[in-house]
XYZ file of C-alpha atoms in Angstrom:
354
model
C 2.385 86.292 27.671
C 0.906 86.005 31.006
C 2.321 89.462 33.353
C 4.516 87.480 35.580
C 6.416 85.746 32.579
C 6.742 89.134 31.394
C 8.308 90.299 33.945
C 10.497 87.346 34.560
C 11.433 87.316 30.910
C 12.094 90.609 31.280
C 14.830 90.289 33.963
C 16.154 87.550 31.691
C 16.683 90.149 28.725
C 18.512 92.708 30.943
C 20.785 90.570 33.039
C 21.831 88.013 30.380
C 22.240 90.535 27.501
C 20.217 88.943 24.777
C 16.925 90.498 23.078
C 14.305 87.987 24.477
C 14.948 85.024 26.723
C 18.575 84.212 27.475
C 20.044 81.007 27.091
C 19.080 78.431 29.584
C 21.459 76.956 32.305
C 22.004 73.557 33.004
C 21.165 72.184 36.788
C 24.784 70.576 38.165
C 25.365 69.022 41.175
C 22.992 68.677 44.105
C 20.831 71.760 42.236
C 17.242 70.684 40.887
C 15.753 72.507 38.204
C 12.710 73.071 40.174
C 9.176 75.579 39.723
C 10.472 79.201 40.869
C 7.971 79.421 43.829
C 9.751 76.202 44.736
C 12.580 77.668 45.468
C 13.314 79.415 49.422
C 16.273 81.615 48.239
C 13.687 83.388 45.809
C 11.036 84.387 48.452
C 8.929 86.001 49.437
C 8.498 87.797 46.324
C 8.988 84.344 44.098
C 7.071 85.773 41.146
C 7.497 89.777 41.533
C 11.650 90.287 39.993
C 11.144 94.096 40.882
C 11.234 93.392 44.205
C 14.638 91.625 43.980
C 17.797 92.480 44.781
C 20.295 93.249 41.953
C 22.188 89.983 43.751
C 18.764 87.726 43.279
C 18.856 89.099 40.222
C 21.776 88.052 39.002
C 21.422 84.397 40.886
C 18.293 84.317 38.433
C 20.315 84.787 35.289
C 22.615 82.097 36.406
C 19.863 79.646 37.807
C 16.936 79.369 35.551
C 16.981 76.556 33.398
C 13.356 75.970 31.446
C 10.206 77.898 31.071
C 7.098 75.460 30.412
C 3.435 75.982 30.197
C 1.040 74.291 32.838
C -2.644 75.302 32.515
C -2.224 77.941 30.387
C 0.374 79.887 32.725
C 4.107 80.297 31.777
C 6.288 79.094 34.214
C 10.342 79.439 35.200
C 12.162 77.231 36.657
C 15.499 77.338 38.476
C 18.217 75.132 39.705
C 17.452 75.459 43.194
C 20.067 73.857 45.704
C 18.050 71.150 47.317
C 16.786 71.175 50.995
C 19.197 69.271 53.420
C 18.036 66.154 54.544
C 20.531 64.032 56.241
C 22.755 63.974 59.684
C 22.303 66.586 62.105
C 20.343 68.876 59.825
C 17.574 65.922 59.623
C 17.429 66.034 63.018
C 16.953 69.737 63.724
C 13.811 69.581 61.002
C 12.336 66.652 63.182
C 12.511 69.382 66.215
C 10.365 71.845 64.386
C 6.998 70.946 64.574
C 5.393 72.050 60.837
C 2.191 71.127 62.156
C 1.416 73.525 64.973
C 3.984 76.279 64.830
C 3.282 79.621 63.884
C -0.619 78.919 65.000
C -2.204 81.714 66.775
C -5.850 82.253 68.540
C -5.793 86.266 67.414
C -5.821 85.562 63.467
C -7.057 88.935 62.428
C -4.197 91.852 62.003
C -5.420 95.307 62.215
C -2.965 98.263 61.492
C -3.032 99.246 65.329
C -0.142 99.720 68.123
C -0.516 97.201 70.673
C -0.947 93.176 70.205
C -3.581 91.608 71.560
C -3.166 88.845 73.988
C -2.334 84.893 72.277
C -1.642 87.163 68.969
C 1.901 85.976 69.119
C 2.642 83.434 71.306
C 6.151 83.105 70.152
C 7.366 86.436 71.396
C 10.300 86.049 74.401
C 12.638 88.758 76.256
C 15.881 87.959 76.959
C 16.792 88.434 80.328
C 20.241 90.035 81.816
C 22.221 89.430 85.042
C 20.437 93.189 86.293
C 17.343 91.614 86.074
C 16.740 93.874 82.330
C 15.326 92.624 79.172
C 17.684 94.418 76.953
C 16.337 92.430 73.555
C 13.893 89.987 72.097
C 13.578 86.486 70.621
C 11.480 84.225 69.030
C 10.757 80.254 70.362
C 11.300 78.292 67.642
C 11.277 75.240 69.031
C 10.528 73.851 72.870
C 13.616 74.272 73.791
C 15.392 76.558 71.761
C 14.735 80.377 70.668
C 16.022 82.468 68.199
C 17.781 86.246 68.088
C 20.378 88.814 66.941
C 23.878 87.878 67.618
C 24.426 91.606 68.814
C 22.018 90.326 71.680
C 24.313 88.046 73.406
C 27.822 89.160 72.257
C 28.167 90.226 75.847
C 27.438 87.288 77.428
C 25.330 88.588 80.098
C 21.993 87.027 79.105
C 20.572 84.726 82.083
C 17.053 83.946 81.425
C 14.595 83.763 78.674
C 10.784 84.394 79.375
C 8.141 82.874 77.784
C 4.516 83.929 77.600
C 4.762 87.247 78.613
C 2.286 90.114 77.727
C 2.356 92.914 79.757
C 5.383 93.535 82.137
C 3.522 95.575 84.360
C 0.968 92.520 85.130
C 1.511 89.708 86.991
C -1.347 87.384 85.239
C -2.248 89.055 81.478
C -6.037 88.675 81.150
C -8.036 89.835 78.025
C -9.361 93.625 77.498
C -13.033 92.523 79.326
C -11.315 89.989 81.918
C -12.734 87.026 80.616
C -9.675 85.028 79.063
C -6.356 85.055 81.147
C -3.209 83.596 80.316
C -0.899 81.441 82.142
C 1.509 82.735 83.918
C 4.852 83.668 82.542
C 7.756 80.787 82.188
C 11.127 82.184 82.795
C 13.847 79.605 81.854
C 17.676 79.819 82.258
C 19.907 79.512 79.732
C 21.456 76.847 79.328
C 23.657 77.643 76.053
C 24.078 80.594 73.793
C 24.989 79.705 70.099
C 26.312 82.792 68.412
C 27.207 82.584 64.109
C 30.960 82.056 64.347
C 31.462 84.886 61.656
C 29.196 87.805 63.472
C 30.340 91.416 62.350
C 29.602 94.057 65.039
C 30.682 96.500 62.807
C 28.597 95.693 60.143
C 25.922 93.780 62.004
C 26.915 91.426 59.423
C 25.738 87.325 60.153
C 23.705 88.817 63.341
C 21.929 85.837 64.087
C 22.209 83.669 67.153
C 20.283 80.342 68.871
C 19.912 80.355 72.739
C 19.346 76.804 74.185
C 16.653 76.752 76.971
C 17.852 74.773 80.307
C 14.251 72.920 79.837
C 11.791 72.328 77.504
C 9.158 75.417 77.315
C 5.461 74.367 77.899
C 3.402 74.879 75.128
C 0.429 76.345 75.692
C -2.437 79.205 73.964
C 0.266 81.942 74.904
C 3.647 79.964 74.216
C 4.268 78.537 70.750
C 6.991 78.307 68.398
C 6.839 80.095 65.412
C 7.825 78.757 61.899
C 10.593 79.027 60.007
C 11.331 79.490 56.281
C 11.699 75.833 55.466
C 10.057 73.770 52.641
C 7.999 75.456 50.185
C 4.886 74.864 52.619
C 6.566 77.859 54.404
C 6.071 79.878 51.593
C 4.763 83.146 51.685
C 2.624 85.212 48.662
C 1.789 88.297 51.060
C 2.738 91.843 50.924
C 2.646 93.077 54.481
C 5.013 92.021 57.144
C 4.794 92.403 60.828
C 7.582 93.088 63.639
C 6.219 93.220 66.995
C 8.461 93.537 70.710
C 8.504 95.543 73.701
C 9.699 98.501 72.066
C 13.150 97.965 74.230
C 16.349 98.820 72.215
C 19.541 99.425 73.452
C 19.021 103.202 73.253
C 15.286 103.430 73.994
C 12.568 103.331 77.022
C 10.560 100.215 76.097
C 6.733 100.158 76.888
C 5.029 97.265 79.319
C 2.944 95.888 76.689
C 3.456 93.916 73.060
C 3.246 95.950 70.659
C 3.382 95.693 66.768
C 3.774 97.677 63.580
C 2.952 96.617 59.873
C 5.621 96.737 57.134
C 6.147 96.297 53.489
C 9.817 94.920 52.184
C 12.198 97.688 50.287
C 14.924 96.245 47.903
C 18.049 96.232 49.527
C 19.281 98.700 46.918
C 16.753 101.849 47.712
C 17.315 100.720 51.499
C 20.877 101.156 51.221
C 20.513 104.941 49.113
C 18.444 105.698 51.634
C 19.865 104.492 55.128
C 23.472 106.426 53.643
C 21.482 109.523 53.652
C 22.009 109.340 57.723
C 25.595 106.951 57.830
C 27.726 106.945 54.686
C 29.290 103.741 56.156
C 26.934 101.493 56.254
C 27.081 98.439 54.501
C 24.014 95.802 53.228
C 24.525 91.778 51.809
C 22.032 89.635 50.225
C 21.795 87.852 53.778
C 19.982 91.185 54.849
C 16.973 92.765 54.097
C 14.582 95.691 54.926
C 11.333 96.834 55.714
C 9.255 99.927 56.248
C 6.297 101.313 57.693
C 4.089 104.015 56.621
C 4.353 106.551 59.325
C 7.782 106.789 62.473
C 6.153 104.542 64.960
C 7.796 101.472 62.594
C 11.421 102.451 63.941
C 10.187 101.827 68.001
C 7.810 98.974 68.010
C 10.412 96.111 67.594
C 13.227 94.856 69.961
C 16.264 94.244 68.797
C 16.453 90.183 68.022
C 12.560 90.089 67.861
C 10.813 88.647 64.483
C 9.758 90.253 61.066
C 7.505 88.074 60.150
C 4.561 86.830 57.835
C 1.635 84.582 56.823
C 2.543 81.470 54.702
C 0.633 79.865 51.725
C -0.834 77.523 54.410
C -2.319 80.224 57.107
C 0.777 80.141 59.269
C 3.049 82.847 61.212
C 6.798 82.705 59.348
C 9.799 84.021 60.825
C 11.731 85.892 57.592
C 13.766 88.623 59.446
C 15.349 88.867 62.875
C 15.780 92.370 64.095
C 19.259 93.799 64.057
C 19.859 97.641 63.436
C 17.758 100.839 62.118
C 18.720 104.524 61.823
C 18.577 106.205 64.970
C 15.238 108.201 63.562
C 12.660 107.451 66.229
C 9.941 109.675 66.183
C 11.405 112.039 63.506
C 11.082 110.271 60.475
C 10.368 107.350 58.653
C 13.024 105.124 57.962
C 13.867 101.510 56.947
C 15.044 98.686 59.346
C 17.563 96.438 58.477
C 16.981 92.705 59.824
C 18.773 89.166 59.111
C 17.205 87.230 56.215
C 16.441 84.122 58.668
C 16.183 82.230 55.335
C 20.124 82.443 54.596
C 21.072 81.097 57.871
C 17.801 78.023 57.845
C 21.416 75.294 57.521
C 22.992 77.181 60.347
C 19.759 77.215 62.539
C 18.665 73.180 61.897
C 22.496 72.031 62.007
C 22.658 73.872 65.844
C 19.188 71.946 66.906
C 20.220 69.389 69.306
C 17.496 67.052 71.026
């Protein structure tokens, strides 16, 4: 048996209680009994079950329905709700452009402290009525970006900017002066979109869409990223990146992108481990976490900025929006918690408005 249908049948055994492979399940409703890596709820880690969550886990056990053989490789498959496709969620897919988004003229990612400039294009700071840019955001589409409910809760967010590199620069030009960007694009709002069942508390549903007043214009230093949609989206990689400002709500932020590489941690260890510091706190399967190797991982990333990824076809994917850490900056390594952008893909498409 090929190593990943061990390990899948594995998971089987345990979960479902029988000596080999359990029982399979029949696909009801709108579900399609579809090839695991198929499957968005699944990802990133389609094929690697000790990666999963005891939750995924146990969706597995009640999901897969047939294990076949193509090309020599044993394969599971699962009954995998299928992608929405009709009304207003149609429409917000049309408004993400799969074609260009997540592109970026800096493809190379070294394991350094400060982005280079076009290496994320996508990156915005929200702007408040002082003139501060308290969090971040992604532009996911041209007229719409994406953050952390916790962002805007106080409803004193003004402006978004676009394009910007370096706050202490007017015009952001490359390290030897011979590429500059455009300048920046600061846009008003023009609505904020917060998840109707946002937890403070518990940073729970900590997602929210800000509408731009205009449409952004695109350009080598403003583009959306993409989002978790459609197995295209798909990602088989290991390392994740956050980038931001540094800002936080508690923290000096520094003029210039910066970015830090992470690895994922099961929401189980994350948990043990963020208790360690607050006995209260509380994890769900629409959260996850990541980690660095050394303490700079805890201050590189705003709050509502992206964790994000490479997909099977070469682009940037959002999977995590920033939304609360241990307060450990500096002294040690700990994990971040961020919203699994892939639980609320519905929510996001069913807000996208032309």
């Amino acid at each position: 048996m090929e190593p990943v249908a061990v390990l899948l049948a594995s998971v089987i055994a345990v979960y479902c209680c029988q000596p080999t492979v359990a029982q399979f399940n029949q696909c009801t409703g709108e579900n399609k009994c579809v090839n695991i890596r198929e499957c968005a709820m699944f990802g990133p880690h389609f094929t690697e079950p000790a990666k999963w969550s005891n939750a995924l886990k146990g969706e597995f056990r009640q999901r897969v329905c047939k294990r076949e053989t193509i090309n020599g490789v044993k394969v599971f498959k699962v009954c995998c709700p299928r992608e929405p496709t009709a009304g207003r969620v149609l429409r917000g897919i049309e408004l993400l452009n799969f074609t260009s988004c997540g592109t970026t003229s800096e493809n190379r990612i070294a394991h350094g402290k400060y982005a280079k400039l076009f290496q994320f294009p996508w990156m915005t700071l929200l702007e408040n009525k002082l003139g501060k840019f308290p969090c971040g955001a992604t532009l996911i589409a041209e007229r719409y970006v994406l953050t952390a409910a916790h962002c805007v809760r106080e409803g004193d967010i003004v402006s978004v900017r676009l394009g910007e590199y370096d706050l202490d620069k007017t015009i952001d030009c490359s390290t030897n002066g011979e590429e500059c960007a455009m300048p920046v694009q600061d846009i008003p709002v023009e609505r904020i979109i917060m998840h109707d069942n946002y937890s403070n508390r518990h940073k729970r549903n900590d997602i929210a869409l800000i509408r731009l007043s205009r449409k952004a214009s695109l350009n080598d230093n403003v583009n959306p990223i993409c989002l978790p949609v459609g197995p295209q989206m798909r990602t088989t990689v290991r390392n994740y990146v956050v980038a931001g400002w540094g800002t936080t709500h508690n923290s000096e932020s520094s003029a210039r992108l910066q970015f830090a590489v992470l690895t994922l941690m099961p929401n189980d260890k994350c948990l043990s481990r963020l208790r360690m510091e607050d006995r209260y706190v509380k994890l769900e399967e629409s959260q996850l976490c990541a980690i660095g190797a050394n303490m700079s991982d805890n201050c590189s990333g705003d709050s509502g900025g992206p964790l994000k990824t490479i997909s099977v076809s070469g682009q940037f994917v959002q999977y995590g929006v920033v939304s609360f850490g241990l307060n450990t900056c500096g002294k040690l390594s700990a994990p971040g918690v961020y919203t699994r952008v892939e639980n609320f893909a519905d929510w996001i498409l069913d807000n996208l408005e032309d």
